Coordinates of C-alpha atoms and ligand atoms in Angstrom, one line a residue:
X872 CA 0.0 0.0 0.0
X873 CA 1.3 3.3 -0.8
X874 CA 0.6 6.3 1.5
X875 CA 1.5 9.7 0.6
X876 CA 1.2 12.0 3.6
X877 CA 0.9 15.7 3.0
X878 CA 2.4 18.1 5.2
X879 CA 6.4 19.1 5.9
X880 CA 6.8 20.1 9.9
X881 CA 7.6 17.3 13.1
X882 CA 3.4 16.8 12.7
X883 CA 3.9 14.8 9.6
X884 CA 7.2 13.5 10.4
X885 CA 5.7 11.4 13.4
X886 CA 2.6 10.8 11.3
X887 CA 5.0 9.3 8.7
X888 CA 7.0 7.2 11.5
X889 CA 4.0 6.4 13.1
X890 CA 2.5 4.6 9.8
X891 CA 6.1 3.0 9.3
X892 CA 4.8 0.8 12.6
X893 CA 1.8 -0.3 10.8
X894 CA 1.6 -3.7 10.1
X895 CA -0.2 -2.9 6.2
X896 CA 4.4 -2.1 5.8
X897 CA 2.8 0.6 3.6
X898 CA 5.4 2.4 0.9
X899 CA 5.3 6.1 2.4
X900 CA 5.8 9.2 1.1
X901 CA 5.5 12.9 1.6
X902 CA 5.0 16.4 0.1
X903 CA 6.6 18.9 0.5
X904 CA 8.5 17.0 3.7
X905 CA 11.3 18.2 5.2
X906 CA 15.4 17.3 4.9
X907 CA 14.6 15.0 8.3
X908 CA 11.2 13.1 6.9
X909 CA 13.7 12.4 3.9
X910 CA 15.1 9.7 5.5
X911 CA 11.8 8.0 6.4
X912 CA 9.5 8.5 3.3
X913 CA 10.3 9.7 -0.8
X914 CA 10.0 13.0 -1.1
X915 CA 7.4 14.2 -3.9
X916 CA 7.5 17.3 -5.6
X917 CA 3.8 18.6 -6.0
X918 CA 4.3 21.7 -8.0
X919 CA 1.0 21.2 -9.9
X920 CA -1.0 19.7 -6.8
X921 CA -1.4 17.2 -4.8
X922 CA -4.1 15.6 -6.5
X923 CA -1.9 15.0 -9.4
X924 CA 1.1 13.8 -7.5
X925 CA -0.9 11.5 -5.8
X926 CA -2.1 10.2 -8.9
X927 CA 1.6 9.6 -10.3
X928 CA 2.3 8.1 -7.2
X929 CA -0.4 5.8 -7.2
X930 CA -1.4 6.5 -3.6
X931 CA -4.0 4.3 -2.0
X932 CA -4.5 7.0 0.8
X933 CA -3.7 10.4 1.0
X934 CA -3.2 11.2 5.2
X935 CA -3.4 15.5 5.1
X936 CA -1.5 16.9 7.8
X937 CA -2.0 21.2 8.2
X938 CA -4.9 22.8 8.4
X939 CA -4.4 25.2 5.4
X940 CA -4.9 22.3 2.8
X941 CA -7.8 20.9 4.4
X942 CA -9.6 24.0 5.4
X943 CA -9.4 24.8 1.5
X944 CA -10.6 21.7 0.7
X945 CA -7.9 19.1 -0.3
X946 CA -10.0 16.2 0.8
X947 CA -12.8 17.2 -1.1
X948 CA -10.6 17.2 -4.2
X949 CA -8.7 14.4 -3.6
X950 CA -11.6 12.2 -3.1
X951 CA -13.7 14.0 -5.8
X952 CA -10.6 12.4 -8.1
X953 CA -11.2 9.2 -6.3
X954 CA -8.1 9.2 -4.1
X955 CA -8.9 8.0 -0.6
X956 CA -7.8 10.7 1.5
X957 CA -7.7 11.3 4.9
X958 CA -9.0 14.2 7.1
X959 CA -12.3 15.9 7.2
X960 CA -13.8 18.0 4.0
X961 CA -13.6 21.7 4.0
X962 CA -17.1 21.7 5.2
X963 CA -16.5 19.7 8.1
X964 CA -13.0 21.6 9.0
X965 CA -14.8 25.1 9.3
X966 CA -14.7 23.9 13.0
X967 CA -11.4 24.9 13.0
X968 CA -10.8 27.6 9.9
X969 CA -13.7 29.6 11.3
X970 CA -13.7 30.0 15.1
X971 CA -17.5 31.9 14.5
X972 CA -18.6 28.8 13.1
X973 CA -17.4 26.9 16.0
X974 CA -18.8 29.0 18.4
X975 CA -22.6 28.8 16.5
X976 CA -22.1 24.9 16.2
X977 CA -21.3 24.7 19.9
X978 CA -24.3 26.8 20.8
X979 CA -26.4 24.7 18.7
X980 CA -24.7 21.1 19.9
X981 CA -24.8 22.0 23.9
X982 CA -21.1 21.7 24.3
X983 CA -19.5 23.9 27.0
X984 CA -16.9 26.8 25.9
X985 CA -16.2 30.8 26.8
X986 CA -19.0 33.1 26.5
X987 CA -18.1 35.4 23.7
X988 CA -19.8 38.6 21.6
X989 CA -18.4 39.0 17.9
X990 CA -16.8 42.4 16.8
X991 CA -17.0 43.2 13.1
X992 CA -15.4 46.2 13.0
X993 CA -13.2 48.9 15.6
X994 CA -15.4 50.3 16.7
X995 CA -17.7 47.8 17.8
X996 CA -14.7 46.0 19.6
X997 CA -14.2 49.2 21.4
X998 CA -17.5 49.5 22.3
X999 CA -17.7 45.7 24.0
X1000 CA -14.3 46.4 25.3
X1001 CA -15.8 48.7 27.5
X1002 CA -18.4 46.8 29.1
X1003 CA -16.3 43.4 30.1
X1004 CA -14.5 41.8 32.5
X1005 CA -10.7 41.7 32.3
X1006 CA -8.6 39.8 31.7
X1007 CA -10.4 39.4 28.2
X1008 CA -9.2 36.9 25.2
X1009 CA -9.3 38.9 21.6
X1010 CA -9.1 35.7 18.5
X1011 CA -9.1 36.5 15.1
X1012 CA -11.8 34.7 13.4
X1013 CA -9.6 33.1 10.6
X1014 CA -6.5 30.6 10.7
X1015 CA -3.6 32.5 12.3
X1016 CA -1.1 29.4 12.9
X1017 CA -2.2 29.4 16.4
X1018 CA -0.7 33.3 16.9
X1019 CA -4.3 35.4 16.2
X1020 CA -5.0 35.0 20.2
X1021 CA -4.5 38.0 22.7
X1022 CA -5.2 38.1 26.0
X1023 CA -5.4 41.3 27.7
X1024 CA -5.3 42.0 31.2
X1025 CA -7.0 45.2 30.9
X1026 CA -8.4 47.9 29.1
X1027 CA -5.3 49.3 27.5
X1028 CA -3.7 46.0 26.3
X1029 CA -6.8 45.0 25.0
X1030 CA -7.6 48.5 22.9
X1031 CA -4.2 47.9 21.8
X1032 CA -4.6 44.5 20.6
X1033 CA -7.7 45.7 18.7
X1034 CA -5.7 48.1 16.8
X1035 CA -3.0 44.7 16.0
X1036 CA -6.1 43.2 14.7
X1037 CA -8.1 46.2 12.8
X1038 CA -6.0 49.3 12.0
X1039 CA -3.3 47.1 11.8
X1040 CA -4.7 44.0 10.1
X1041 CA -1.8 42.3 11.9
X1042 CA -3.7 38.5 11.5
X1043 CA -5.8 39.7 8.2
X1044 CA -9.0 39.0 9.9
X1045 CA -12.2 41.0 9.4
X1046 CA -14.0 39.9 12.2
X1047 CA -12.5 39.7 16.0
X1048 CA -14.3 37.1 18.9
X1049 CA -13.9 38.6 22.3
X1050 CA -14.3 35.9 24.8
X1051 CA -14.7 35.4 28.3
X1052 CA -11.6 34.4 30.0
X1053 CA -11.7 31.0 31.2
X1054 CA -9.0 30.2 34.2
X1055 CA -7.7 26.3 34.7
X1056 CA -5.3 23.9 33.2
X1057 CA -5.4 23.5 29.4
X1058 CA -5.6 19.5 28.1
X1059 CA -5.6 18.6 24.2
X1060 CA -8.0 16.0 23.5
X1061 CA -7.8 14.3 20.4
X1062 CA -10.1 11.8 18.5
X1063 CA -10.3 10.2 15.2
X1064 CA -14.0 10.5 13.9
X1065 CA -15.5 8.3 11.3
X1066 CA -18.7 10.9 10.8
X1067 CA -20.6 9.1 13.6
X1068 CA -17.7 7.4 16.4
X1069 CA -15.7 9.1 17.9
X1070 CA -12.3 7.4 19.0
X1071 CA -10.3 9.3 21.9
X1072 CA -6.4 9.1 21.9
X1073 CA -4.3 9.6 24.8
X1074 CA -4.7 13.1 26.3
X1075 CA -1.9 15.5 26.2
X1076 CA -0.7 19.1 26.8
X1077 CA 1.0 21.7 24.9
X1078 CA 3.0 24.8 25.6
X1079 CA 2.1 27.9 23.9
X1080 CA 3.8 30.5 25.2
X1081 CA 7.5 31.2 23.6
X1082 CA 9.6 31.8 27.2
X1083 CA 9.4 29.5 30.3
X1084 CA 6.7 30.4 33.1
X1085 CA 4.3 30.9 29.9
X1086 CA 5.5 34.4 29.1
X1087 CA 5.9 35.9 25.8
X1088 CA 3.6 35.6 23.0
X1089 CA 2.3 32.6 21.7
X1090 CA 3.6 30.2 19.4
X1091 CA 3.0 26.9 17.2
X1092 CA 4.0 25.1 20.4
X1093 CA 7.3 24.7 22.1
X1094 CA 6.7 21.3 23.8
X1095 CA 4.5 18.8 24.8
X1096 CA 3.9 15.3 26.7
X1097 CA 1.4 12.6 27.1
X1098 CA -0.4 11.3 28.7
X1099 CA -1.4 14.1 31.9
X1100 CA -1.4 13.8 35.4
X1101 CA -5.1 13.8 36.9
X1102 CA -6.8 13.1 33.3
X1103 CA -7.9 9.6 33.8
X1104 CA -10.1 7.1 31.6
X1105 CA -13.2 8.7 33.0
X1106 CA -12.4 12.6 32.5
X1107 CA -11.5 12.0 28.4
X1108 CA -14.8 9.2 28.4
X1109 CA -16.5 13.1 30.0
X1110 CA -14.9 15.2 27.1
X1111 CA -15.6 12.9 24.6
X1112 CA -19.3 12.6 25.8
X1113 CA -19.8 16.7 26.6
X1114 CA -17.8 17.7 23.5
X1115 CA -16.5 15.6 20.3
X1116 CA -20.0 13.5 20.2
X1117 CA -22.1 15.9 20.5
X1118 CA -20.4 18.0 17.7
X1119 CA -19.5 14.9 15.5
X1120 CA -23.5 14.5 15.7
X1121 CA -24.3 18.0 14.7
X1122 CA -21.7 18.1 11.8
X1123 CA -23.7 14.6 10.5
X1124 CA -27.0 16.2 10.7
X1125 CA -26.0 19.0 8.7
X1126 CA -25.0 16.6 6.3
X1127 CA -21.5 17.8 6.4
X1128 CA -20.1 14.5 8.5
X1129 CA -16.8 15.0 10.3
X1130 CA -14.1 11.8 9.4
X1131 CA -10.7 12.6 10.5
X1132 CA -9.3 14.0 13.7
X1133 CA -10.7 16.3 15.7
X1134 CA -8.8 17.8 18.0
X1135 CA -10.6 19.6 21.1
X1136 CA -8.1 22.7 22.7
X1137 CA -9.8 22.2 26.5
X1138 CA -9.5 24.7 29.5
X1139 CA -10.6 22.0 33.0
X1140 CA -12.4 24.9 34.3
X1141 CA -13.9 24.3 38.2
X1142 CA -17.0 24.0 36.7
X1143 CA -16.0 21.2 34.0
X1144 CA -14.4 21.0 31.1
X1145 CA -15.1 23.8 28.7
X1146 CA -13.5 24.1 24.7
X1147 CA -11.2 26.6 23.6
X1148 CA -10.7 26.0 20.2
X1149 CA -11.2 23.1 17.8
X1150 CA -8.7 21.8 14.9
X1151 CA -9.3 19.9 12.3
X1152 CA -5.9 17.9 12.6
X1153 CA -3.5 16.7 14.8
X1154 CA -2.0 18.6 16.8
X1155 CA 1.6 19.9 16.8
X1156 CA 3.9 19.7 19.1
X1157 CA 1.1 16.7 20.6
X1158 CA 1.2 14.6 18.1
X1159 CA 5.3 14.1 18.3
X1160 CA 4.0 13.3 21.8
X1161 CA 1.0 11.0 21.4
X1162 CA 1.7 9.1 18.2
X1163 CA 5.1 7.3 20.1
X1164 CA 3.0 6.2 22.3
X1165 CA 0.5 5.0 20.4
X1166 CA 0.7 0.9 20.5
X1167 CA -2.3 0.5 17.9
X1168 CA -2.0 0.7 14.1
X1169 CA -2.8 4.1 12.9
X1170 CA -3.1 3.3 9.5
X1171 CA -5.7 0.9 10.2
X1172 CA -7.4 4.3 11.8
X1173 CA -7.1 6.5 8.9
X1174 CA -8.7 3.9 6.6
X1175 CA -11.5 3.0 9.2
X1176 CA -12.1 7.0 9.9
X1177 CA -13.3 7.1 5.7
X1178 CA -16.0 4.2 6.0
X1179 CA -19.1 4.7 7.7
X1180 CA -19.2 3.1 10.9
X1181 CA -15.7 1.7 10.3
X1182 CA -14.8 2.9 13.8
X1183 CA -18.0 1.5 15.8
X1184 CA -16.3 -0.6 18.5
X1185 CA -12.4 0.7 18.0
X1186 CA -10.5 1.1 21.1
X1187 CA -6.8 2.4 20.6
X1188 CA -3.7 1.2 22.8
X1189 CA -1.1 3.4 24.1
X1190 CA 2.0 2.0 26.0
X1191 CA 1.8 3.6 29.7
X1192 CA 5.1 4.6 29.2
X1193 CA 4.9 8.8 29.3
X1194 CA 6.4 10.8 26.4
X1195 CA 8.0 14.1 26.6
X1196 CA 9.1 16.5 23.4
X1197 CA 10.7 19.6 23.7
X1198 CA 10.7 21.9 20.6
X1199 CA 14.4 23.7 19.7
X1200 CA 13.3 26.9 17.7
X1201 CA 15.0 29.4 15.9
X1202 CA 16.2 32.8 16.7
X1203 CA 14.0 35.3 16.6
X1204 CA 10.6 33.0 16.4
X1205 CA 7.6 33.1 16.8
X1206 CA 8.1 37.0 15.2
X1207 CA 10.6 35.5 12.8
X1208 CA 12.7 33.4 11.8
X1209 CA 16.3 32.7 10.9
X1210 CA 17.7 30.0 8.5
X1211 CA 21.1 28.4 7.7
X1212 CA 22.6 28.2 10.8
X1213 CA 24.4 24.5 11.2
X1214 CA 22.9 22.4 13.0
X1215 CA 25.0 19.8 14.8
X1216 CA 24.7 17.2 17.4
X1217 CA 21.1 15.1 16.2
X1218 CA 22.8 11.7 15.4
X1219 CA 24.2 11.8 18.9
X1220 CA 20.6 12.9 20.0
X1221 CA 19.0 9.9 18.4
X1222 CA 21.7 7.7 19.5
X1223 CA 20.4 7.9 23.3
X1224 CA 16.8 6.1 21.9
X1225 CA 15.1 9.4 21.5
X1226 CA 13.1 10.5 18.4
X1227 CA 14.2 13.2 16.9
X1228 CA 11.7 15.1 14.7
X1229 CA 12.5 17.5 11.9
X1230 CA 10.0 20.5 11.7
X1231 CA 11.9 23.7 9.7
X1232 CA 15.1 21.6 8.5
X1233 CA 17.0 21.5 5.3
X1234 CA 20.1 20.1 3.2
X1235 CA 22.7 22.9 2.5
X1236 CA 25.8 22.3 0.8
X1237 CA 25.7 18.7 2.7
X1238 CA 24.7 19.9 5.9
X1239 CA 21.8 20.4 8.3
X1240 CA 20.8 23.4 8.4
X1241 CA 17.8 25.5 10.3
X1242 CA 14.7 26.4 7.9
X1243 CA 12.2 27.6 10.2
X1244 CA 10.4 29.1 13.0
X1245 CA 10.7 25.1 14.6
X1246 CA 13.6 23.2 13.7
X1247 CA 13.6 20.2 15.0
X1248 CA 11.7 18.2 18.3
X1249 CA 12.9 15.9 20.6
X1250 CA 10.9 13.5 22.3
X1251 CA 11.7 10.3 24.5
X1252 CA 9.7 8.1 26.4
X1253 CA 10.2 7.0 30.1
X1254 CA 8.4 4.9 32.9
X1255 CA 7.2 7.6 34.3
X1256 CA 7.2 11.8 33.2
X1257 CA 10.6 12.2 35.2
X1258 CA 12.3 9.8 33.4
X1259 CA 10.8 10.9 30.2
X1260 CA 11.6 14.6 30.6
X1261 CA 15.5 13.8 31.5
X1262 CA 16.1 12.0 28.9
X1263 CA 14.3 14.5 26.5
X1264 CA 16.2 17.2 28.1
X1265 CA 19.8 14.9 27.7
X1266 CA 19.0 14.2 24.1
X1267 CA 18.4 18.3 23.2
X1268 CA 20.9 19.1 24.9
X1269 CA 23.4 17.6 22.3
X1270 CA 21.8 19.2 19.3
X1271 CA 23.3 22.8 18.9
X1272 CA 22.8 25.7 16.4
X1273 CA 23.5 29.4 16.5
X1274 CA 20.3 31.2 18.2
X1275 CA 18.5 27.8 19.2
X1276 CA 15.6 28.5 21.6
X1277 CA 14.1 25.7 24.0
X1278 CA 12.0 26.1 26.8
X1279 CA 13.4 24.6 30.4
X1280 CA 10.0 23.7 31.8
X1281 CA 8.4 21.2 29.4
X1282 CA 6.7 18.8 31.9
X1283 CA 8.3 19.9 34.9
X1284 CA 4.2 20.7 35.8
X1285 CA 4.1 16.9 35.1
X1286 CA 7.0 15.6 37.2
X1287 CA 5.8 17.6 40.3
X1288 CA 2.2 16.2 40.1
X1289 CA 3.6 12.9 39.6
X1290 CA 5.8 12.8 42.2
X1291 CA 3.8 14.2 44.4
X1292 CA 1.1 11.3 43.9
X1293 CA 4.0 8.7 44.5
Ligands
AMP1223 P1 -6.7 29.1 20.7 O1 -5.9 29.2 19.4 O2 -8.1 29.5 20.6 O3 -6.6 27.7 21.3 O4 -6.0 30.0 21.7 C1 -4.6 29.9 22.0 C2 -4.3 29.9 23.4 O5 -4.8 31.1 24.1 C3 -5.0 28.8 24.2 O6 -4.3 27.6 24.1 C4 -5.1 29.4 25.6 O7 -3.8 29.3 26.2 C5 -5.4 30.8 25.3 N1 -6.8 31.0 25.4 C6 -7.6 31.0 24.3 N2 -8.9 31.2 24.7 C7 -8.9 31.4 26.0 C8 -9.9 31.7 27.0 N3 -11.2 31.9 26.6 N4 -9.5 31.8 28.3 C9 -8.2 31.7 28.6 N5 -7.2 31.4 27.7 C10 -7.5 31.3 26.4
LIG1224 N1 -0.7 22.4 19.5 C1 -1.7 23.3 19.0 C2 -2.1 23.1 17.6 O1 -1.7 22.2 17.0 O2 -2.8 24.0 17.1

């Protein structure tokens, strides 16, 4: 079976090792990849689209990885062409290119998230701006690579931020969702959906913010590790129940079905779990997290998400071994980014049984060299999150490049909940 997977950051490259485990020993490739997923899957150039690549290649499944493609509709057009693809149609991944249209679907499906009013212009954000509660979180309605969120502690930040998002057009949105400031302890839930089942994988949490202590603006993600200290079999059985069922039902009664992942962004509030966001995807840095841990074959997901009912009855397997990755950027992200500084040190990384990941990577006169906001990730496994988080911390440690940035408290939250319980 050949499986072309679409997509070029540390997302993709642990989808791609992840299906390398499957026992289908499927042929992979990948488009546009990166100079790390080269060694794992053939590269394919897709300068005329996808759909045509996939077509030379003779894919039997298509597995979309960002949200860009499938939010403009590259399942629709790769199955339209009759290539099995999967990841939900553009219809079904509004959920996550329009946060407006998550926030009506929520509304309509019952499932818990922020109060929120919706600003279509300055002036009206001003004018709601004066009548809430601070701190207050300001979204851009669109996609903004997880950067279009501000949260402002008072008045000033926040008239400030709505002149990032109007006067500015800073995230090129037109409309602006101020939302109620939810306080608690963020989880990422994330499921593969056939339409009608919904199939929970191991929970997980991110990092956001750029510096340690969550300071600085946010980012892609910096880090990440699964599975999370106080989220047991009943609270993600509770989230898929209060959230992904509920709004796998209403996208199947609007005749717009969600198959693929859907990923629920969670705050545990006191009173319950309550949604953030939603993607359409996995999740990155989670899925360099999750998918290592992940004992069943994820292949035989993917191909089971595209039939209808092909997931009734699947349960997946995770080892309960906990995985930690840490995300080395590069200077001057999330702002910017540099590229072509050298990197050194990841065979030596690997070597101590951690996966190394390439995100923004690439092949320069026969070395490694930076190409992106995210370089590269790290992430090893342990018996428990301390074990896990020192040896993801050994193995970064020996990867080096001019301007590398890497947070110091990736799971530390993890370690002192879990050693506390011991
Ligand atoms: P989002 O892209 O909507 O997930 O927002 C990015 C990040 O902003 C989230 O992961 C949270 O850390 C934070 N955030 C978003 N919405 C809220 C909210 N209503 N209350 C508190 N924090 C939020
Ligand atoms: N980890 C956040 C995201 O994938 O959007």
């Amino acid at each position: 079976m050949r499986v072309l997977v679409v997509g070029g950051g540390g997302r993709e490259h642990a989808i791609v090792r992840a299906l390398a485990r499957s026992g289908h020993a499927p042929e992979l490739f990948c488009t546009p990849g990166n100079a790390g997923i080269a060694a794992d899957a053939g590269i394919v150039a897709a300068d005329d689209g996808v759909v045509p690549a996939a077509r030379r290649l003779g894919a039997d499944l298509v597995v979309v990885g960002p949200e860009v493609p499938l939010v403009a509709g590259l399942v629709d057009e790769l199955e339209e062409a009759g290539i099995a693809a999967f990841g939900p149609s553009a219809a079904a991944a509004r959920l996550e290119g329009s946060k407006l249209y998550a926030k009506e679907a929520m509304r309509e499906a019952g499932v818990p998230t922020a109060g929120h009013e919706l600003a279509a212009s300055r002036e009206q954000a001003l004018a709601h701006l004066s009548g809430c509660s601070y701190p207050v979180v300001l979204k851009a309605d669109g996609l903004a690579a997880g950067k279009g969120v501000i949260i402002a502690a008072d008045r000033d930040e926040a008239s400030a931020a709505v002149e990032a998002f109007f006067t500015e057009q800073r995230f090129g949105a037109t409309q602006v969702l101020i939302e109620e400031f939810l306080e608690g302890e963020e989880l990422s839930m994330l499921a593969v959906c056939d339409g009608t089942n919904v199939v929970p994988l191991a929970p997980a949490q991110d990092y956001k913010r750029i510096f340690d202590g969550d300071r600085g603006p946010n980012t892609g993600g910096m880090g990440s590790y699964s599975p999370v200290a106080g989220v047991d079999a009943a609270m993600v059985a509770r989230t898929v129940a209060e959230v992904h069922e509920p709004i796998v039902g209403l996208m199947a009664e609007r005749g717009t079905p969600f198959r693929g992942v859907l990923y629920a962004g969670l705050m545990l509030t006191a009173a319950g779990p309550k949604v953030l966001e939603f993607n359409c995807r996995f999740g990155d840095p989670e899925t360099q997290a999750v998918l290592p841990r992940l004992r069943s074959d994820l292949l035989d997901l993917c191909l089971a998400s595209r039939e209808p009912g092909g997931l009734a009855g699947v349960e997946t397997e995770f080892t309960p071994d906990w995985a930690v990755t840490l995300v080395l950027a590069s200077r001057g992200y999330p702002e910017s980014s540099s590229k072509g500084d050298v990197i050194e040190g990841v065979e030596a990384a690997a070597a101590t049984g951690a996966e190394i990941t390439h995100a923004g990577t690439a092949h320069e006169d026969g070395k490694l060299v930076t190409a992106g906001g995210r370089v590269l990730n790290v992430t090893a496994l342990g018996p428990d999150a301390a074990a896990a988080r020192e040896r993801a911390y050994d193995a970064a440690e020996l990867i080096t490049f001019g301007g590398r940035q890497i947070r110091t408290d990736i799971a530390a939250r993890a370690v002192e909940r879990t050693t506390q319980e011991a």
